[in-house]
Amino acid sequence: MPTATKTGQEQMNIVIVGHVDHGKSTVVGRLFADTGSLPEGKLDAVRKECERTGKPFEYAFLLDALSDEQDQGITIDTARSFFKTKKRDYIIIDAPGHIEFLKNMISGAARAEAAVLVIDAKEGVRENSRRHGYILSMLGVRQIIVCVNKMDLVKRDEKVFKQIEKEFRDFLKEIDSAQPKEFIPVCATLGENLAARSKEMSWYKGPTLLEALDEFSKAPSKSDLPLRMPVQAVYKFVSQGDDRRIIAGRIEAGKAKVGDKVVFLPSNKTSTIKSIEGFNVADRQEIGAGWSTGFTLSEEIYVTRGEIMARPEEAPLVSTRFRANMIWLGKKAFTEGRDYKLKIHTQSQPVRLHKINKVIDASEAKGDALKKTDVGRHDVADVILETRQPIAFDTISLGEATGRFVIVDGYDIAGGGIITKVETDEKESLRAEAQARNFNWIKGGVSQEARSLKVGHAPALIMFVGKEGVGKHKYARAVESSLFESGKSAYMLDGTNVLLGVDADLVWVGATQAELVRRFAEVAHILLDAGHLVISTTNAIGLADFSSVQALLPDFPVLAVEINPSKSTVGTADLRFTGKEPESELIQSITDLLIKQNIIPK
Amino acid sequence: MDILDQLEQQSVYILREGFRHFERLCMLWSIGKDSTVLLWLARKAFFGHVPFPLVHIDTSYKIPEMITYRDQLAMEYKLTMIVGQNEAVLKSGKTFPNTQNLPEGDPNKVSRLECCGLLKREALTNTLNGSWPRKRLNLKTGKYELDADKEPYHGVIVGARADEEGSRSKERYFSPRDKNNLWDIGEQPPEFWNQFKTDFAPGTHVRIHPLLDWTELHIWEYIKREKIPTVSLYYDQGSGTRYRSLGCAPCQAPIQSTAKNVDEVIAEIKSGKLKNIAERSGRLQDGKHGLEELRREGYM
Ligand SMILES: Nc1nc2c(ncn2[C@@H]2O[C@H](COP(=O)(O)OP(=O)(O)O)[C@@H](O)[C@H]2O)c(=O)[nH]1
């Protein structure tokens, strides 16, 4: 195989995809041969071997021969095969040999900067031509070339070529996929229009495959886009005598410099960058997209993994609902009513399939929307997903790394996709209120971190919900006392007390329910800002209002404890009890949950 | 950002993901150049600290300089240094070096590959799952003591590179191993973008490969750029030979080379002089598929 590329030389990762037997291996073998990228004598050796065994020579055999060498570890840069043009080195990430496995194709293509999709002129567009075309677009591979191969089998007829181009373009259009940059008629076995121009197909005036590849550009730096740094972790290595509290992550877009005012979404917390941290690097004042770095902040605030650091004037979207294009690989279908896990940038959240807009069946010639109620294995679909709590993200057109996700079913990644649109949920105006309030909140002289250190725990709201007379009040009091006895700053907020004073001007009717919830949450917000563990119990505000309270309190943990749950609410609360349990059992479970969420120490 | 920067950023990202998702996480350190670069990258990722244990499998046949270097760095970087060993086999003496002079066909003769299986693979498996005793370096006394921790590790960071040999090109950054430490190449989960497999069933564990995209040349250029201390065995000390890869003394032959320092090693690799010699060719135990088998059984 070719020698190792030298550091510093431009490289581009490409994948070769397409339906089986349409000629992927032949295209690759031919590209190696025609660009002089094969080890000396290799081509002859393979030809001789074919003669000896009486097999007709195939360019695809070159790949087998090379992969045998790989197994023996003879050459240096073998895992990634590549060929060179004057412009750059092309690294073929996934050898076509393993491409039957969609999982491998996806893993490879997710890292590719460009792709070549091979379609057999005689067989035409087939199931995997369509599926691969869609997947490339979904994975964000924008630079795609379609080679219509085996033109020799259709008498190099321009009409056949044009027909395939039209059919494939129509399919991609129908499913809103990105269009390829070029369609090129080729004959891989004879090397026509790969490295050299075909004399036989003079009707074709476009570029050869190599010319088209060389036209592609490396992705421009993302440093000029709005700042996006998903928080990967918050480190404090105190036991090693290191006091820095470092917000670590990779800057996916934009840049940040010391002194910049930043906001974290969805919590809406703001602070200022104090320093850019690193190990064995020169001090720096500014850092841009692509760097896995870390910051300290001037005002210490509690932020957690999964939040996005951005500039207040160009913040990402926040919602519990979004529309997406996705592919499913799981053995069990993706269905409504079941819980899955969503992983997007560094966030992970319980998620459900809210609605299927359409399922595209790649085995049909037209991208027909199937009337399906679930998304089966290898199906691609347009769906609306709903997370349990609001998450921060971008639509794919505005942010790559913050606009794509995977779905975990059980222990395995079973699907993935891109966000095409934010869907408004009912809580949007509440989130806007919380955002405006938090952005403009006047902070006191005591930082949140200092306050937490002093009281020995972080603030949180524990909401008791359930029907009247199920024992919420009794339990809430017990939890308050127990936490208080163990030195916590615990305070029970009974909803009645808010009704008596803050709500005295409101008439107790359904129409003002939203306002009751709003006021209740704002009262809780002040108590939380003061650093307390607030245990609330109220008949006026139920589990149905939980997400409204959450929307108004994005900056604090909110836990729901439901007593005597009804069937319809199952799944929403963090903890559920029948109402018959002894108080000690509730106290234990709640304490465990608070420890697990790092709210109180072990 | 140059290619070394890009590789570094991705490795750091992977290390942090590993640290986040695996409470029982460790890093294998063979004292060789790759895992030493990995150790350096961990310090990059965690701002000078290494917040998980390093595990070294001591076959007792390592070149002594490697052990000295290991303990020196462990003390200097304040590492949680764990050492595992196949004590039973070493006590019984049934190793390749001890039995190589026995006549062909003698039932007590241990081949190189079998020896690797016992001293490395078995020792590694049992050290990772906690069924054999682990020794831990006491940073105050500089001595190894029995480690009280017997819990298995669920995340294991290793310095595998995709360019080393064929089978690695099928690897993922996060690659699951089942209960028996087996690696099912066909049933690997997909890896979309930078979302890795971080959920695992009880009893299984995950291998984490932050160096997957690096080549031998990148490793050396990075050692140079960062001034990472390396064992002098990698350089010619006047004999006209040097080690390109480090293993056990009886099974490790040096290569003909007069490269005396990092710059000369880089020049040698770039010159293409080593182009047609496998990086691990000095390792006498690598049969055609020996290593892949060992890998599959969990040795690497
Ligand atoms: N006639 C003709 N046959 C071709 C051409 N390209 C590939 N083939 C044949 O198509 C078959 C499948 O090709 P291969 O590269 O193995 O397909 P893959 O499965 O996509 O990698 C082989 O027998 C090739 O020789 C071509 O341009 N013309």
Short mmCIF file of N, CA, C and O in Angstrom, two decimals, chain B residues 128-216:
data_model
loop_
_atom_site.label_atom_id
_atom_site.label_comp_id
_atom_site.label_asym_id
_atom_site.label_seq_id
_atom_site.Cartn_x
_atom_site.Cartn_y
_atom_site.Cartn_z
N LEU B 128 -7.60 -6.90 35.60
CA LEU B 128 -8.71 -5.98 35.32
C LEU B 128 -9.98 -6.39 36.06
O LEU B 128 -10.68 -5.55 36.60
N ASN B 129 -10.28 -7.69 36.09
CA ASN B 129 -11.54 -8.07 36.74
C ASN B 129 -11.38 -8.24 38.26
O ASN B 129 -12.35 -8.51 38.96
N GLY B 130 -10.17 -8.06 38.72
CA GLY B 130 -9.95 -8.01 40.17
C GLY B 130 -9.82 -9.36 40.84
O GLY B 130 -9.73 -9.45 42.06
N SER B 131 -9.78 -10.45 40.06
CA SER B 131 -9.70 -11.74 40.74
C SER B 131 -8.27 -12.08 41.19
O SER B 131 -8.09 -12.94 42.04
N TRP B 132 -7.28 -11.42 40.61
CA TRP B 132 -5.91 -11.63 41.11
C TRP B 132 -5.48 -10.38 41.89
O TRP B 132 -5.96 -9.29 41.63
N PRO B 133 -4.52 -10.56 42.83
CA PRO B 133 -4.07 -9.41 43.61
C PRO B 133 -3.43 -8.34 42.74
O PRO B 133 -2.79 -8.64 41.73
N ARG B 134 -3.67 -7.09 43.15
CA ARG B 134 -3.05 -5.97 42.44
C ARG B 134 -2.06 -5.31 43.39
O ARG B 134 -2.34 -5.18 44.57
N LYS B 135 -0.94 -4.88 42.87
CA LYS B 135 0.04 -4.15 43.67
C LYS B 135 -0.09 -2.67 43.33
O LYS B 135 -0.29 -2.31 42.19
N ARG B 136 0.05 -1.85 44.35
CA ARG B 136 -0.12 -0.42 44.15
C ARG B 136 1.07 0.33 44.71
O ARG B 136 1.52 0.04 45.81
N LEU B 137 1.55 1.29 43.98
CA LEU B 137 2.72 2.06 44.39
C LEU B 137 2.35 3.05 45.48
O LEU B 137 1.45 3.86 45.31
N ASN B 138 3.03 2.95 46.60
CA ASN B 138 2.85 3.92 47.68
C ASN B 138 3.74 5.12 47.36
O ASN B 138 4.96 5.03 47.35
N LEU B 139 3.10 6.26 47.11
CA LEU B 139 3.85 7.43 46.65
C LEU B 139 4.72 8.02 47.75
O LEU B 139 5.62 8.81 47.48
N LYS B 140 4.44 7.65 48.99
CA LYS B 140 5.27 8.17 50.09
C LYS B 140 6.56 7.36 50.23
O LYS B 140 7.63 7.91 50.40
N THR B 141 6.42 6.02 50.13
CA THR B 141 7.59 5.18 50.37
C THR B 141 8.27 4.75 49.07
O THR B 141 9.41 4.31 49.08
N GLY B 142 7.57 4.87 47.95
CA GLY B 142 8.14 4.42 46.69
C GLY B 142 8.11 2.91 46.54
O GLY B 142 8.74 2.35 45.66
N LYS B 143 7.37 2.23 47.44
CA LYS B 143 7.32 0.76 47.40
C LYS B 143 5.92 0.29 46.95
O LYS B 143 4.93 0.99 47.16
N TYR B 144 5.88 -0.91 46.38
CA TYR B 144 4.59 -1.46 45.99
C TYR B 144 3.96 -2.23 47.14
O TYR B 144 4.64 -2.97 47.85
N GLU B 145 2.65 -2.04 47.32
CA GLU B 145 1.92 -2.71 48.38
C GLU B 145 0.70 -3.38 47.78
O GLU B 145 0.21 -2.96 46.74
N LEU B 146 0.15 -4.36 48.49
CA LEU B 146 -1.06 -5.01 48.02
C LEU B 146 -2.19 -3.99 48.00
O LEU B 146 -2.38 -3.25 48.97
N ASP B 147 -2.93 -3.92 46.90
CA ASP B 147 -4.01 -2.93 46.78
C ASP B 147 -5.29 -3.49 47.40
O ASP B 147 -5.66 -4.63 47.11
N ALA B 148 -5.93 -2.70 48.23
CA ALA B 148 -7.15 -3.16 48.90
C ALA B 148 -8.31 -3.24 47.90
O ALA B 148 -9.27 -3.98 48.10
N ASP B 149 -8.22 -2.48 46.83
CA ASP B 149 -9.31 -2.42 45.86
C ASP B 149 -9.33 -3.67 44.98
O ASP B 149 -8.36 -3.98 44.30
N LYS B 150 -10.46 -4.38 45.01
CA LYS B 150 -10.57 -5.61 44.21
C LYS B 150 -11.69 -5.51 43.19
O LYS B 150 -12.05 -6.50 42.56
N GLU B 151 -12.27 -4.34 43.05
CA GLU B 151 -13.40 -4.17 42.13
C GLU B 151 -12.91 -4.22 40.68
O GLU B 151 -11.82 -3.76 40.37
N PRO B 152 -13.74 -4.78 39.79
CA PRO B 152 -13.34 -4.81 38.38
C PRO B 152 -13.36 -3.42 37.75
O PRO B 152 -14.09 -2.53 38.20
N TYR B 153 -12.58 -3.25 36.70
CA TYR B 153 -12.64 -2.02 35.90
C TYR B 153 -13.61 -2.23 34.75
O TYR B 153 -13.62 -3.28 34.13
N HIS B 154 -14.43 -1.21 34.48
CA HIS B 154 -15.41 -1.32 33.39
C HIS B 154 -15.02 -0.55 32.14
O HIS B 154 -15.54 -0.79 31.07
N GLY B 155 -14.12 0.38 32.32
CA GLY B 155 -13.63 1.14 31.18
C GLY B 155 -12.11 1.02 31.17
O GLY B 155 -11.48 1.28 32.19
N VAL B 156 -11.54 0.61 30.05
CA VAL B 156 -10.09 0.41 29.99
C VAL B 156 -9.55 1.21 28.80
O VAL B 156 -9.91 0.95 27.66
N ILE B 157 -8.70 2.19 29.11
CA ILE B 157 -8.15 3.03 28.04
C ILE B 157 -6.87 2.38 27.53
O ILE B 157 -5.98 2.07 28.32
N VAL B 158 -6.80 2.16 26.22
CA VAL B 158 -5.60 1.55 25.67
C VAL B 158 -5.06 2.37 24.50
O VAL B 158 -5.79 3.11 23.85
N GLY B 159 -3.77 2.22 24.23
CA GLY B 159 -3.10 3.07 23.24
C GLY B 159 -3.06 2.49 21.85
O GLY B 159 -2.12 2.75 21.11
N ALA B 160 -4.06 1.69 21.46
CA ALA B 160 -4.05 1.08 20.14
C ALA B 160 -4.16 2.13 19.04
O ALA B 160 -4.91 3.09 19.16
N ARG B 161 -3.39 1.92 17.97
CA ARG B 161 -3.47 2.80 16.80
C ARG B 161 -3.98 2.00 15.62
O ARG B 161 -3.62 0.84 15.46
N ALA B 162 -4.76 2.65 14.78
CA ALA B 162 -5.34 1.92 13.64
C ALA B 162 -4.29 1.50 12.64
O ALA B 162 -4.47 0.53 11.91
N ASP B 163 -3.16 2.19 12.58
CA ASP B 163 -2.19 1.88 11.53
C ASP B 163 -1.28 0.72 11.89
O ASP B 163 -0.48 0.28 11.09
N GLU B 164 -1.37 0.20 13.11
CA GLU B 164 -0.43 -0.83 13.53
C GLU B 164 -0.61 -2.16 12.81
O GLU B 164 0.33 -2.87 12.54
N GLU B 165 -1.87 -2.53 12.61
CA GLU B 165 -2.11 -3.81 11.96
C GLU B 165 -3.53 -3.85 11.46
O GLU B 165 -4.36 -3.05 11.86
N GLY B 166 -3.83 -4.78 10.59
CA GLY B 166 -5.10 -4.83 9.90
C GLY B 166 -6.31 -4.76 10.80
O GLY B 166 -7.20 -3.95 10.60
N SER B 167 -6.34 -5.60 11.82
CA SER B 167 -7.57 -5.73 12.59
C SER B 167 -7.97 -4.41 13.26
O SER B 167 -9.14 -4.19 13.53
N ARG B 168 -7.03 -3.56 13.50
CA ARG B 168 -7.37 -2.33 14.22
C ARG B 168 -8.23 -1.39 13.39
O ARG B 168 -8.91 -0.54 13.93
N SER B 169 -8.18 -1.53 12.09
CA SER B 169 -8.96 -0.60 11.29
C SER B 169 -10.45 -0.83 11.50
O SER B 169 -11.27 -0.01 11.13
N LYS B 170 -10.79 -1.96 12.09
CA LYS B 170 -12.20 -2.22 12.33
C LYS B 170 -12.61 -1.73 13.71
O LYS B 170 -13.76 -1.88 14.12
N GLU B 171 -11.66 -1.18 14.45
CA GLU B 171 -11.94 -0.74 15.81
C GLU B 171 -12.78 0.53 15.83
O GLU B 171 -12.87 1.27 14.86
N ARG B 172 -13.42 0.75 17.00
CA ARG B 172 -14.11 2.00 17.27
C ARG B 172 -13.35 2.71 18.40
O ARG B 172 -12.55 2.09 19.08
N TYR B 173 -13.69 3.98 18.60
CA TYR B 173 -13.09 4.68 19.75
C TYR B 173 -13.52 4.00 21.06
O TYR B 173 -12.74 3.82 21.96
N PHE B 174 -14.80 3.66 21.12
CA PHE B 174 -15.32 2.94 22.29
C PHE B 174 -15.80 1.58 21.82
O PHE B 174 -16.77 1.49 21.08
N SER B 175 -15.11 0.54 22.25
CA SER B 175 -15.36 -0.78 21.68
C SER B 175 -15.70 -1.76 22.80
O SER B 175 -14.90 -1.99 23.69
N PRO B 176 -16.91 -2.32 22.75
CA PRO B 176 -17.32 -3.18 23.86
C PRO B 176 -16.65 -4.55 23.83
O PRO B 176 -16.35 -5.08 22.77
N ARG B 177 -16.40 -5.10 25.00
CA ARG B 177 -15.92 -6.48 25.14
C ARG B 177 -16.93 -7.19 26.02
O ARG B 177 -17.43 -6.62 26.99
N ASP B 178 -17.21 -8.46 25.71
CA ASP B 178 -18.22 -9.15 26.49
C ASP B 178 -17.63 -9.76 27.77
O ASP B 178 -16.49 -9.53 28.12
N LYS B 179 -18.45 -10.55 28.43
CA LYS B 179 -18.08 -11.13 29.72
C LYS B 179 -16.76 -11.86 29.65
O LYS B 179 -15.97 -11.86 30.55
N ASN B 180 -16.54 -12.56 28.52
CA ASN B 180 -15.33 -13.35 28.41
C ASN B 180 -14.22 -12.55 27.76
O ASN B 180 -13.27 -13.12 27.23
N ASN B 181 -14.37 -11.22 27.79
CA ASN B 181 -13.33 -10.37 27.26
C ASN B 181 -13.25 -10.46 25.75
O ASN B 181 -12.25 -10.10 25.15
N LEU B 182 -14.30 -11.01 25.11
CA LEU B 182 -14.25 -11.22 23.67
C LEU B 182 -14.71 -9.99 22.90
O LEU B 182 -15.55 -9.23 23.35
N TRP B 183 -14.17 -9.89 21.73
CA TRP B 183 -14.44 -8.74 20.87
C TRP B 183 -15.17 -9.25 19.65
O TRP B 183 -14.63 -10.00 18.85
N ASP B 184 -16.42 -8.86 19.49
CA ASP B 184 -17.21 -9.33 18.36
C ASP B 184 -17.17 -8.27 17.26
O ASP B 184 -17.90 -7.29 17.30
N ILE B 185 -16.29 -8.50 16.29
CA ILE B 185 -16.06 -7.47 15.27
C ILE B 185 -17.33 -7.20 14.47
O ILE B 185 -17.67 -6.07 14.17
N GLY B 186 -18.07 -8.26 14.15
CA GLY B 186 -19.25 -8.10 13.31
C GLY B 186 -20.38 -7.35 14.00
O GLY B 186 -21.12 -6.63 13.35
N GLU B 187 -20.50 -7.51 15.31
CA GLU B 187 -21.64 -6.92 16.01
C GLU B 187 -21.31 -5.61 16.72
O GLU B 187 -21.91 -5.27 17.73
N GLN B 188 -20.30 -4.91 16.22
CA GLN B 188 -19.95 -3.66 16.88
C GLN B 188 -21.02 -2.61 16.69
O GLN B 188 -21.60 -2.51 15.62
N PRO B 189 -21.26 -1.80 17.71
CA PRO B 189 -22.26 -0.75 17.56
C PRO B 189 -21.76 0.34 16.61
O PRO B 189 -20.57 0.48 16.41
N PRO B 190 -22.69 1.10 16.03
CA PRO B 190 -22.26 2.20 15.16
C PRO B 190 -21.68 3.33 16.00
O PRO B 190 -22.00 3.47 17.17
N GLU B 191 -20.83 4.12 15.39
CA GLU B 191 -20.28 5.29 16.08
C GLU B 191 -20.62 6.50 15.23
O GLU B 191 -20.00 6.75 14.21
N PHE B 192 -21.67 7.22 15.61
CA PHE B 192 -22.08 8.42 14.88
C PHE B 192 -21.28 9.60 15.42
O PHE B 192 -21.31 9.86 16.62
N TRP B 193 -20.64 10.33 14.56
CA TRP B 193 -19.93 11.55 14.98
C TRP B 193 -19.14 11.28 16.25
O TRP B 193 -18.39 10.33 16.31
N ASN B 194 -19.37 12.10 17.26
CA ASN B 194 -18.63 11.87 18.51
C ASN B 194 -19.51 11.33 19.61
O ASN B 194 -19.31 11.62 20.79
N GLN B 195 -20.51 10.56 19.25
CA GLN B 195 -21.33 9.89 20.25
C GLN B 195 -20.83 8.46 20.36
O GLN B 195 -20.92 7.70 19.41
N PHE B 196 -20.31 8.12 21.51
CA PHE B 196 -19.67 6.82 21.69
C PHE B 196 -20.54 5.89 22.50
O PHE B 196 -21.49 6.32 23.15
N LYS B 197 -20.16 4.62 22.49
CA LYS B 197 -20.90 3.65 23.29
C LYS B 197 -20.48 3.81 24.75
O LYS B 197 -19.39 3.41 25.14
N THR B 198 -21.35 4.39 25.54
CA THR B 198 -21.00 4.62 26.94
C THR B 198 -21.97 3.92 27.88
O THR B 198 -21.89 4.10 29.09
N ASP B 199 -22.89 3.16 27.33
CA ASP B 199 -23.79 2.37 28.17
C ASP B 199 -23.41 0.91 27.99
O ASP B 199 -23.23 0.46 26.87
N PHE B 200 -23.30 0.20 29.07
CA PHE B 200 -22.86 -1.18 28.92
C PHE B 200 -23.57 -2.08 29.91
O PHE B 200 -23.93 -1.68 31.01
N ALA B 201 -23.79 -3.31 29.49
CA ALA B 201 -24.49 -4.28 30.32
C ALA B 201 -23.58 -4.74 31.45
O ALA B 201 -22.36 -4.75 31.30
N PRO B 202 -24.18 -5.12 32.58
CA PRO B 202 -23.37 -5.61 33.69
C PRO B 202 -22.48 -6.76 33.24
O PRO B 202 -22.91 -7.61 32.45
N GLY B 203 -21.26 -6.77 33.70
CA GLY B 203 -20.36 -7.87 33.37
C GLY B 203 -19.52 -7.62 32.12
O GLY B 203 -18.52 -8.27 31.90
N THR B 204 -19.95 -6.67 31.28
CA THR B 204 -19.17 -6.39 30.09
C THR B 204 -18.28 -5.18 30.39
O THR B 204 -18.44 -4.52 31.39
N HIS B 205 -17.34 -4.94 29.54
CA HIS B 205 -16.57 -3.71 29.70
C HIS B 205 -16.25 -3.10 28.34
O HIS B 205 -16.53 -3.68 27.31
N VAL B 206 -15.73 -1.89 28.38
CA VAL B 206 -15.51 -1.14 27.15
C VAL B 206 -14.04 -0.76 27.04
O VAL B 206 -13.43 -0.32 28.00
N ARG B 207 -13.46 -0.99 25.85
CA ARG B 207 -12.10 -0.53 25.57
C ARG B 207 -12.18 0.84 24.92
O ARG B 207 -12.96 1.03 23.99
N ILE B 208 -11.37 1.74 25.40
CA ILE B 208 -11.41 3.11 24.88
C ILE B 208 -10.09 3.39 24.16
O ILE B 208 -9.02 3.15 24.72
N HIS B 209 -10.19 3.88 22.93
CA HIS B 209 -9.00 4.03 22.08
C HIS B 209 -8.77 5.47 21.65
O HIS B 209 -9.09 5.82 20.51
N PRO B 210 -8.19 6.28 22.47
CA PRO B 210 -8.00 7.69 22.09
C PRO B 210 -6.96 7.88 20.98
O PRO B 210 -6.94 8.94 20.36
N LEU B 211 -6.10 6.89 20.74
CA LEU B 211 -5.03 7.08 19.75
C LEU B 211 -5.35 6.45 18.39
O LEU B 211 -4.47 6.33 17.55
N LEU B 212 -6.60 6.05 18.20
CA LEU B 212 -6.96 5.30 17.00
C LEU B 212 -6.50 5.98 15.70
O LEU B 212 -6.08 5.31 14.78
N ASP B 213 -6.58 7.30 15.64
CA ASP B 213 -6.27 8.00 14.39
C ASP B 213 -4.79 8.36 14.23
O ASP B 213 -4.41 8.95 13.23
N TRP B 214 -3.99 8.06 15.22
CA TRP B 214 -2.58 8.46 15.16
C TRP B 214 -1.77 7.43 14.37
O TRP B 214 -2.07 6.25 14.37
N THR B 215 -0.68 7.91 13.73
CA THR B 215 0.26 6.98 13.09
C THR B 215 1.56 7.02 13.89
O THR B 215 1.76 7.89 14.75
N GLU B 216 2.47 6.10 13.58
CA GLU B 216 3.75 6.07 14.28
C GLU B 216 4.47 7.41 14.15
O GLU B 216 5.06 7.92 15.10
#
